[in-house]
Amino acid sequence: MKLFKIIIYSILTFIISPSLYASDLGVGISAWYADWKMYNPDNPNDKTNKMDPAFCIGPSVSYQFAQSWSTTLVALFTPSPYEMSNESSDATKIRRYDSDLVLNYQLVRYLKIFFGGKYLGFTFKDGKHHGAGPGGGIGLTIPVIDNFYFLGNVSGLYLWGSHKDNDSSKDFTEYGYNAAVQLAYYASSAGLTTSIGYRYQFIKSRYDTDDPYGKKDEHTFKGFTFLIVKSFHWE
């Protein structure tokens, strides 16, 4: 767990295809304006908890080191915490951290696969929820017109971690998936790639506990994305 925190501290995952860059290195900023819903399927008295939308923002770095191979790091965090709708106590303020470090392989010109490590965590008053593990998926890039591209990717994840709340602690496993679409524009004269899109993420948590009503949680995140990347090239 500590190794994942060191390597991929603070954000797929939005991964721009290496074919969009005429360079070896891309450095930029990624943002996701998403809402958050939590639900306990084991508790018949539990209602769906809804969070007001919040910005997740952070750095995006990609490096293409071979014709078909590249690596990407995206790290997202919430500058302002999530808050439950119609509530404003400190107990309902939650900060989210989501990061991916992946290796991409270009199968053909517009189709790639990727795999790597993911870290996902939440912190709140008197508690934290942190997990890390492997993930992977497939990405598609379709030229639209001139320097406009349509991008889509789907990926899965499996995480191990621990949840601490007040004086109690329990381990968990999580699995889920991401789906994202983007429309990107590459300005070759400036070496800038800009994209806007939409991302959906679903995560199911399974806790190691004897509490019959505390064994599962389901998390849904969805909202609009934005990414701007500056390209650099070395001969």
PDB file of C-alpha atoms in Angstrom:
ATOM      1  CA  MET A   1       0.000   0.000   0.000  1.00  0.00           C
ATOM      2  CA  LYS A   2       2.774   2.455   0.910  1.00  0.00           C
ATOM      3  CA  LEU A   3       4.524   1.762  -2.408  1.00  0.00           C
ATOM      4  CA  PHE A   4       1.404   2.710  -4.351  1.00  0.00           C
ATOM      5  CA  LYS A   5       1.040   5.913  -2.314  1.00  0.00           C
ATOM      6  CA  ILE A   6       4.614   6.910  -3.119  1.00  0.00           C
ATOM      7  CA  ILE A   7       4.445   6.074  -6.828  1.00  0.00           C
ATOM      8  CA  ILE A   8       0.976   7.332  -7.698  1.00  0.00           C
ATOM      9  CA  TYR A   9       0.066   9.789  -4.917  1.00  0.00           C
ATOM     10  CA  SER A  10      -2.923  12.115  -5.022  1.00  0.00           C
ATOM     11  CA  ILE A  11      -4.967  10.691  -9.746  1.00  0.00           C
ATOM     12  CA  LEU A  12      -8.323   6.238 -15.767  1.00  0.00           C
ATOM     13  CA  THR A  13      -8.620   7.618 -16.112  1.00  0.00           C
ATOM     14  CA  PHE A  14      -8.235   9.929 -18.938  1.00  0.00           C
ATOM     15  CA  ILE A  15      -5.574   8.699 -21.289  1.00  0.00           C
ATOM     16  CA  ILE A  16      -4.864  10.542 -24.538  1.00  0.00           C
ATOM     17  CA  SER A  17      -3.594   8.319 -27.345  1.00  0.00           C
ATOM     18  CA  PRO A  18       0.105   8.780 -28.196  1.00  0.00           C
ATOM     19  CA  SER A  19      -0.950   9.196 -31.822  1.00  0.00           C
ATOM     20  CA  LEU A  20      -2.272  12.663 -30.908  1.00  0.00           C
ATOM     21  CA  TYR A  21       1.191  13.875 -29.915  1.00  0.00           C
ATOM     22  CA  ALA A  22       4.047  14.747 -32.253  1.00  0.00           C
ATOM     23  CA  SER A  23       6.347  14.520 -29.258  1.00  0.00           C
ATOM     24  CA  ASP A  24       7.798  12.275 -26.593  1.00  0.00           C
ATOM     25  CA  LEU A  25       6.485  14.087 -23.524  1.00  0.00           C
ATOM     26  CA  GLY A  26       3.106  15.603 -22.661  1.00  0.00           C
ATOM     27  CA  VAL A  27       2.506  17.654 -19.500  1.00  0.00           C
ATOM     28  CA  GLY A  28      -0.856  19.095 -18.590  1.00  0.00           C
ATOM     29  CA  ILE A  29      -3.810  19.485 -16.254  1.00  0.00           C
ATOM     30  CA  SER A  30      -6.801  17.164 -15.986  1.00  0.00           C
ATOM     31  CA  ALA A  31     -10.138  18.009 -14.358  1.00  0.00           C
ATOM     32  CA  TRP A  32     -13.367  16.157 -13.612  1.00  0.00           C
ATOM     33  CA  TYR A  33     -16.532  17.882 -12.355  1.00  0.00           C
ATOM     34  CA  ALA A  34     -18.451  14.929 -10.941  1.00  0.00           C
ATOM     35  CA  ASP A  35     -21.251  14.103  -8.552  1.00  0.00           C
ATOM     36  CA  TRP A  36     -21.090  11.160  -6.157  1.00  0.00           C
ATOM     37  CA  LYS A  37     -23.726   8.721  -4.925  1.00  0.00           C
ATOM     38  CA  MET A  38     -23.217   6.121  -2.171  1.00  0.00           C
ATOM     39  CA  TYR A  39     -25.550   3.216  -1.451  1.00  0.00           C
ATOM     40  CA  ASN A  40     -25.548   0.240   0.952  1.00  0.00           C
ATOM     41  CA  PRO A  41     -27.379  -2.666  -0.753  1.00  0.00           C
ATOM     42  CA  ASP A  42     -27.382  -4.793   2.434  1.00  0.00           C
ATOM     43  CA  ASN A  43     -29.245  -2.285   4.577  1.00  0.00           C
ATOM     44  CA  PRO A  44     -32.953  -1.985   3.671  1.00  0.00           C
ATOM     45  CA  ASN A  45     -33.198   1.194   5.768  1.00  0.00           C
ATOM     46  CA  ASP A  46     -30.270   2.911   4.049  1.00  0.00           C
ATOM     47  CA  LYS A  47     -31.036   5.662   1.605  1.00  0.00           C
ATOM     48  CA  THR A  48     -28.837   6.726  -1.274  1.00  0.00           C
ATOM     49  CA  ASN A  49     -26.449   9.423  -0.087  1.00  0.00           C
ATOM     50  CA  LYS A  50     -25.902  12.106  -2.704  1.00  0.00           C
ATOM     51  CA  MET A  51     -22.938  14.453  -2.811  1.00  0.00           C
ATOM     52  CA  ASP A  52     -23.074  17.844  -4.453  1.00  0.00           C
ATOM     53  CA  PRO A  53     -20.809  17.957  -7.551  1.00  0.00           C
ATOM     54  CA  ALA A  54     -17.183  18.907  -6.919  1.00  0.00           C
ATOM     55  CA  PHE A  55     -14.058  19.489  -8.994  1.00  0.00           C
ATOM     56  CA  CYS A  56     -11.345  16.842  -9.048  1.00  0.00           C
ATOM     57  CA  ILE A  57      -8.184  18.326 -10.583  1.00  0.00           C
ATOM     58  CA  GLY A  58      -4.519  17.447 -10.934  1.00  0.00           C
ATOM     59  CA  PRO A  59      -1.521  16.829 -13.209  1.00  0.00           C
ATOM     60  CA  SER A  60      -1.383  14.631 -16.285  1.00  0.00           C
ATOM     61  CA  VAL A  61       1.989  13.410 -17.617  1.00  0.00           C
ATOM     62  CA  SER A  62       2.564  11.100 -20.581  1.00  0.00           C
ATOM     63  CA  TYR A  63       5.825   9.852 -22.048  1.00  0.00           C
ATOM     64  CA  GLN A  64       6.185   7.906 -25.295  1.00  0.00           C
ATOM     65  CA  PHE A  65       9.451   5.965 -25.180  1.00  0.00           C
ATOM     66  CA  ALA A  66       8.930   3.691 -28.219  1.00  0.00           C
ATOM     67  CA  GLN A  67       6.821   3.630 -31.369  1.00  0.00           C
ATOM     68  CA  SER A  68       4.068   1.547 -29.752  1.00  0.00           C
ATOM     69  CA  TRP A  69       4.758   2.060 -26.044  1.00  0.00           C
ATOM     70  CA  SER A  70       4.044   4.947 -23.689  1.00  0.00           C
ATOM     71  CA  THR A  71       3.340   5.542 -20.031  1.00  0.00           C
ATOM     72  CA  THR A  72       0.798   7.885 -18.437  1.00  0.00           C
ATOM     73  CA  LEU A  73       0.321   9.306 -14.961  1.00  0.00           C
ATOM     74  CA  VAL A  74      -2.891  11.107 -13.972  1.00  0.00           C
ATOM     75  CA  ALA A  75      -3.465  12.282 -10.385  1.00  0.00           C
ATOM     76  CA  LEU A  76      -6.741  13.889  -9.274  1.00  0.00           C
ATOM     77  CA  PHE A  77      -7.757  15.400  -5.925  1.00  0.00           C
ATOM     78  CA  THR A  78     -10.555  17.641  -4.647  1.00  0.00           C
ATOM     79  CA  PRO A  79      -9.364  21.172  -3.660  1.00  0.00           C
ATOM     80  CA  SER A  80     -12.791  21.671  -2.062  1.00  0.00           C
ATOM     81  CA  PRO A  81     -14.361  18.612  -0.381  1.00  0.00           C
ATOM     82  CA  TYR A  82     -17.497  16.801  -1.424  1.00  0.00           C
ATOM     83  CA  GLU A  83     -20.493  17.591   0.763  1.00  0.00           C
ATOM     84  CA  MET A  84     -23.739  15.702   1.186  1.00  0.00           C
ATOM     85  CA  SER A  85     -26.700  17.533  -0.297  1.00  0.00           C
ATOM     86  CA  ASN A  86     -28.533  19.796   2.161  1.00  0.00           C
ATOM     87  CA  GLU A  87     -25.955  19.144   4.898  1.00  0.00           C
ATOM     88  CA  SER A  88     -22.926  21.211   5.930  1.00  0.00           C
ATOM     89  CA  SER A  89     -21.364  19.574   9.015  1.00  0.00           C
ATOM     90  CA  ASP A  90     -17.694  18.618   9.047  1.00  0.00           C
ATOM     91  CA  ALA A  91     -18.701  14.947   9.198  1.00  0.00           C
ATOM     92  CA  THR A  92     -20.219  15.148   5.716  1.00  0.00           C
ATOM     93  CA  LYS A  93     -17.190  16.753   4.037  1.00  0.00           C
ATOM     94  CA  ILE A  94     -15.126  14.205   2.115  1.00  0.00           C
ATOM     95  CA  ARG A  95     -11.965  14.675   0.042  1.00  0.00           C
ATOM     96  CA  ARG A  96     -11.240  12.272  -2.785  1.00  0.00           C
ATOM     97  CA  TYR A  97      -7.889  11.160  -4.259  1.00  0.00           C
ATOM     98  CA  ASP A  98      -7.700   9.174  -7.501  1.00  0.00           C
ATOM     99  CA  SER A  99      -4.505   8.314  -9.400  1.00  0.00           C
ATOM    100  CA  ASP A 100      -3.435   6.021 -12.225  1.00  0.00           C
ATOM    101  CA  LEU A 101       0.014   5.031 -13.447  1.00  0.00           C
ATOM    102  CA  VAL A 102      -0.336   2.951 -16.605  1.00  0.00           C
ATOM    103  CA  LEU A 103       1.595   1.487 -19.505  1.00  0.00           C
ATOM    104  CA  ASN A 104      -0.006   1.874 -22.949  1.00  0.00           C
ATOM    105  CA  TYR A 105       0.531  -0.347 -25.976  1.00  0.00           C
ATOM    106  CA  GLN A 106      -0.688   0.732 -29.415  1.00  0.00           C
ATOM    107  CA  LEU A 107      -2.165  -2.363 -31.086  1.00  0.00           C
ATOM    108  CA  VAL A 108      -2.967  -0.554 -34.323  1.00  0.00           C
ATOM    109  CA  ARG A 109      -3.017   3.118 -35.256  1.00  0.00           C
ATOM    110  CA  TYR A 110      -6.254   3.970 -33.445  1.00  0.00           C
ATOM    111  CA  LEU A 111      -6.580   1.161 -30.891  1.00  0.00           C
ATOM    112  CA  LYS A 112      -4.577   0.630 -27.709  1.00  0.00           C
ATOM    113  CA  ILE A 113      -4.593  -1.421 -24.528  1.00  0.00           C
ATOM    114  CA  PHE A 114      -3.338  -0.206 -21.164  1.00  0.00           C
ATOM    115  CA  PHE A 115      -2.599  -1.681 -17.750  1.00  0.00           C
ATOM    116  CA  GLY A 116      -0.999  -0.529 -14.520  1.00  0.00           C
ATOM    117  CA  GLY A 117      -1.657   0.504 -10.923  1.00  0.00           C
ATOM    118  CA  LYS A 118      -4.421   2.557  -9.340  1.00  0.00           C
ATOM    119  CA  TYR A 119      -4.774   4.349  -6.011  1.00  0.00           C
ATOM    120  CA  LEU A 120      -8.164   5.526  -4.725  1.00  0.00           C
ATOM    121  CA  GLY A 121      -8.802   7.165  -1.377  1.00  0.00           C
ATOM    122  CA  PHE A 122     -11.208   9.302   0.646  1.00  0.00           C
ATOM    123  CA  THR A 123     -10.540  11.274   3.805  1.00  0.00           C
ATOM    124  CA  PHE A 124     -13.126  12.715   6.176  1.00  0.00           C
ATOM    125  CA  LYS A 125     -13.383  13.848   9.781  1.00  0.00           C
ATOM    126  CA  ASP A 126     -11.956  11.131  12.068  1.00  0.00           C
ATOM    127  CA  GLY A 127     -11.509   8.680   9.224  1.00  0.00           C
ATOM    128  CA  LYS A 128     -10.035   7.607   5.910  1.00  0.00           C
ATOM    129  CA  HIS A 129     -10.610   5.032   3.182  1.00  0.00           C
ATOM    130  CA  HIS A 130      -7.581   4.040   1.077  1.00  0.00           C
ATOM    131  CA  GLY A 131      -7.038   1.301  -1.508  1.00  0.00           C
ATOM    132  CA  ALA A 132      -4.661   0.363  -4.314  1.00  0.00           C
ATOM    133  CA  GLY A 133      -4.364  -2.358  -6.920  1.00  0.00           C
ATOM    134  CA  PRO A 134      -4.180  -3.244 -10.613  1.00  0.00           C
ATOM    135  CA  GLY A 135      -6.297  -1.994 -13.472  1.00  0.00           C
ATOM    136  CA  GLY A 136      -6.430  -2.150 -17.249  1.00  0.00           C
ATOM    137  CA  GLY A 137      -8.551  -1.527 -20.293  1.00  0.00           C
ATOM    138  CA  ILE A 138      -8.811  -0.583 -23.931  1.00  0.00           C
ATOM    139  CA  GLY A 139      -8.873   2.803 -25.685  1.00  0.00           C
ATOM    140  CA  LEU A 140     -10.095   3.916 -29.101  1.00  0.00           C
ATOM    141  CA  THR A 141      -9.168   7.011 -31.118  1.00  0.00           C
ATOM    142  CA  ILE A 142     -11.197   8.010 -34.184  1.00  0.00           C
ATOM    143  CA  PRO A 143     -10.232  10.964 -36.422  1.00  0.00           C
ATOM    144  CA  VAL A 144     -13.216  13.261 -36.932  1.00  0.00           C
ATOM    145  CA  ILE A 145     -12.069  16.157 -39.099  1.00  0.00           C
ATOM    146  CA  ASP A 146      -8.763  18.021 -39.452  1.00  0.00           C
ATOM    147  CA  ASN A 147      -7.127  17.858 -35.997  1.00  0.00           C
ATOM    148  CA  PHE A 148     -10.250  16.797 -34.100  1.00  0.00           C
ATOM    149  CA  TYR A 149     -10.393  13.315 -32.561  1.00  0.00           C
ATOM    150  CA  PHE A 150     -13.016  11.256 -30.748  1.00  0.00           C
ATOM    151  CA  LEU A 151     -11.613   9.185 -27.890  1.00  0.00           C
ATOM    152  CA  GLY A 152     -13.267   6.472 -25.850  1.00  0.00           C
ATOM    153  CA  ASN A 153     -11.953   4.068 -23.243  1.00  0.00           C
ATOM    154  CA  VAL A 154     -13.246   1.462 -20.820  1.00  0.00           C
ATOM    155  CA  SER A 155     -11.291  -0.065 -17.965  1.00  0.00           C
ATOM    156  CA  GLY A 156     -11.627  -2.262 -14.910  1.00  0.00           C
ATOM    157  CA  LEU A 157      -9.999  -2.143 -11.477  1.00  0.00           C
ATOM    158  CA  TYR A 158      -9.471  -4.333  -8.417  1.00  0.00           C
ATOM    159  CA  LEU A 159      -8.233  -2.777  -5.163  1.00  0.00           C
ATOM    160  CA  TRP A 160      -7.241  -3.795  -1.640  1.00  0.00           C
ATOM    161  CA  GLY A 161      -7.289  -1.373   1.259  1.00  0.00           C
ATOM    162  CA  SER A 162      -8.477  -0.375   4.718  1.00  0.00           C
ATOM    163  CA  HIS A 163     -11.244   1.807   6.083  1.00  0.00           C
ATOM    164  CA  LYS A 164     -10.826   3.649   9.394  1.00  0.00           C
ATOM    165  CA  ASP A 165     -13.726   5.432  11.071  1.00  0.00           C
ATOM    166  CA  ASN A 166     -13.351   6.871  14.588  1.00  0.00           C
ATOM    167  CA  ASP A 167     -11.711   4.035  16.585  1.00  0.00           C
ATOM    168  CA  SER A 168     -12.649   1.148  14.288  1.00  0.00           C
ATOM    169  CA  SER A 169     -10.793  -0.279  11.296  1.00  0.00           C
ATOM    170  CA  LYS A 170     -11.655  -2.882   8.674  1.00  0.00           C
ATOM    171  CA  ASP A 171     -10.066  -4.187   5.501  1.00  0.00           C
ATOM    172  CA  PHE A 172     -11.829  -4.231   2.159  1.00  0.00           C
ATOM    173  CA  THR A 173     -11.599  -5.233  -1.472  1.00  0.00           C
ATOM    174  CA  GLU A 174     -13.051  -3.147  -4.288  1.00  0.00           C
ATOM    175  CA  TYR A 175     -13.814  -3.749  -7.918  1.00  0.00           C
ATOM    176  CA  GLY A 176     -15.397  -1.623 -10.586  1.00  0.00           C
ATOM    177  CA  TYR A 177     -15.079  -0.025 -13.973  1.00  0.00           C
ATOM    178  CA  ASN A 178     -14.613   3.294 -15.766  1.00  0.00           C
ATOM    179  CA  ALA A 179     -16.045   4.489 -19.069  1.00  0.00           C
ATOM    180  CA  ALA A 180     -15.088   7.794 -20.676  1.00  0.00           C
ATOM    181  CA  VAL A 181     -15.565   9.622 -23.976  1.00  0.00           C
ATOM    182  CA  GLN A 182     -13.764  12.770 -25.144  1.00  0.00           C
ATOM    183  CA  LEU A 183     -13.564  15.120 -28.099  1.00  0.00           C
ATOM    184  CA  ALA A 184      -9.969  16.321 -28.489  1.00  0.00           C
ATOM    185  CA  TYR A 185      -8.336  19.004 -30.636  1.00  0.00           C
ATOM    186  CA  TYR A 186      -4.609  19.046 -31.353  1.00  0.00           C
ATOM    187  CA  ALA A 187      -3.159  22.467 -32.223  1.00  0.00           C
ATOM    188  CA  SER A 188       0.089  21.439 -33.914  1.00  0.00           C
ATOM    189  CA  SER A 189       1.494  24.991 -34.118  1.00  0.00           C
ATOM    190  CA  ALA A 190       1.295  25.387 -30.329  1.00  0.00           C
ATOM    191  CA  GLY A 191       1.816  21.750 -29.402  1.00  0.00           C
ATOM    192  CA  LEU A 192      -1.389  21.791 -27.348  1.00  0.00           C
ATOM    193  CA  THR A 193      -4.041  19.120 -27.023  1.00  0.00           C
ATOM    194  CA  THR A 194      -7.372  20.178 -25.494  1.00  0.00           C
ATOM    195  CA  SER A 195     -10.266  17.838 -24.798  1.00  0.00           C
ATOM    196  CA  ILE A 196     -13.692  17.854 -23.181  1.00  0.00           C
ATOM    197  CA  GLY A 197     -15.732  14.790 -22.385  1.00  0.00           C
ATOM    198  CA  TYR A 198     -17.761  12.757 -19.931  1.00  0.00           C
ATOM    199  CA  ARG A 199     -16.685  10.040 -17.465  1.00  0.00           C
ATOM    200  CA  TYR A 200     -18.620   7.421 -15.490  1.00  0.00           C
ATOM    201  CA  GLN A 201     -17.120   5.332 -12.687  1.00  0.00           C
ATOM    202  CA  PHE A 202     -18.734   2.566 -10.612  1.00  0.00           C
ATOM    203  CA  ILE A 203     -17.061   0.953  -7.583  1.00  0.00           C
ATOM    204  CA  LYS A 204     -18.329  -1.752  -5.232  1.00  0.00           C
ATOM    205  CA  SER A 205     -16.668  -2.194  -1.823  1.00  0.00           C
ATOM    206  CA  ARG A 206     -16.739  -5.440   0.186  1.00  0.00           C
ATOM    207  CA  TYR A 207     -15.687  -5.085   3.848  1.00  0.00           C
ATOM    208  CA  ASP A 208     -14.205  -7.716   6.167  1.00  0.00           C
ATOM    209  CA  THR A 209     -16.654  -7.275   9.045  1.00  0.00           C
ATOM    210  CA  ASP A 210     -19.240  -9.197  11.051  1.00  0.00           C
ATOM    211  CA  ASP A 211     -21.748  -6.360  10.764  1.00  0.00           C
ATOM    212  CA  PRO A 212     -24.516  -7.700   8.468  1.00  0.00           C
ATOM    213  CA  TYR A 213     -25.369  -4.143   7.400  1.00  0.00           C
ATOM    214  CA  GLY A 214     -21.787  -3.024   6.860  1.00  0.00           C
ATOM    215  CA  LYS A 215     -20.441  -5.534   4.365  1.00  0.00           C
ATOM    216  CA  LYS A 216     -20.992  -3.603   1.124  1.00  0.00           C
ATOM    217  CA  ASP A 217     -21.016  -0.133  -0.355  1.00  0.00           C
ATOM    218  CA  GLU A 218     -21.618   1.028  -3.904  1.00  0.00           C
ATOM    219  CA  HIS A 219     -20.157   4.271  -5.263  1.00  0.00           C
ATOM    220  CA  THR A 220     -21.129   5.999  -8.498  1.00  0.00           C
ATOM    221  CA  PHE A 221     -19.265   8.995  -9.926  1.00  0.00           C
ATOM    222  CA  LYS A 222     -20.196  10.763 -13.146  1.00  0.00           C
ATOM    223  CA  GLY A 223     -19.593  14.125 -14.756  1.00  0.00           C
ATOM    224  CA  PHE A 224     -17.811  16.229 -17.351  1.00  0.00           C
ATOM    225  CA  THR A 225     -14.064  16.167 -17.935  1.00  0.00           C
ATOM    226  CA  PHE A 226     -11.487  18.628 -19.245  1.00  0.00           C
ATOM    227  CA  LEU A 227      -7.851  18.116 -20.221  1.00  0.00           C
ATOM    228  CA  ILE A 228      -5.166  20.382 -21.657  1.00  0.00           C
ATOM    229  CA  VAL A 229      -1.689  19.043 -22.485  1.00  0.00           C
ATOM    230  CA  LYS A 230       1.482  20.724 -23.744  1.00  0.00           C
ATOM    231  CA  SER A 231       3.722  18.577 -25.932  1.00  0.00           C
ATOM    232  CA  PHE A 232       7.532  18.500 -25.970  1.00  0.00           C
ATOM    233  CA  HIS A 233       9.861  16.667 -28.334  1.00  0.00           C
ATOM    234  CA  TRP A 234      13.511  15.718 -28.226  1.00  0.00           C
ATOM    235  CA  GLU A 235      15.346  14.373 -31.267  1.00  0.00           C
TER     236      GLU A 235
END
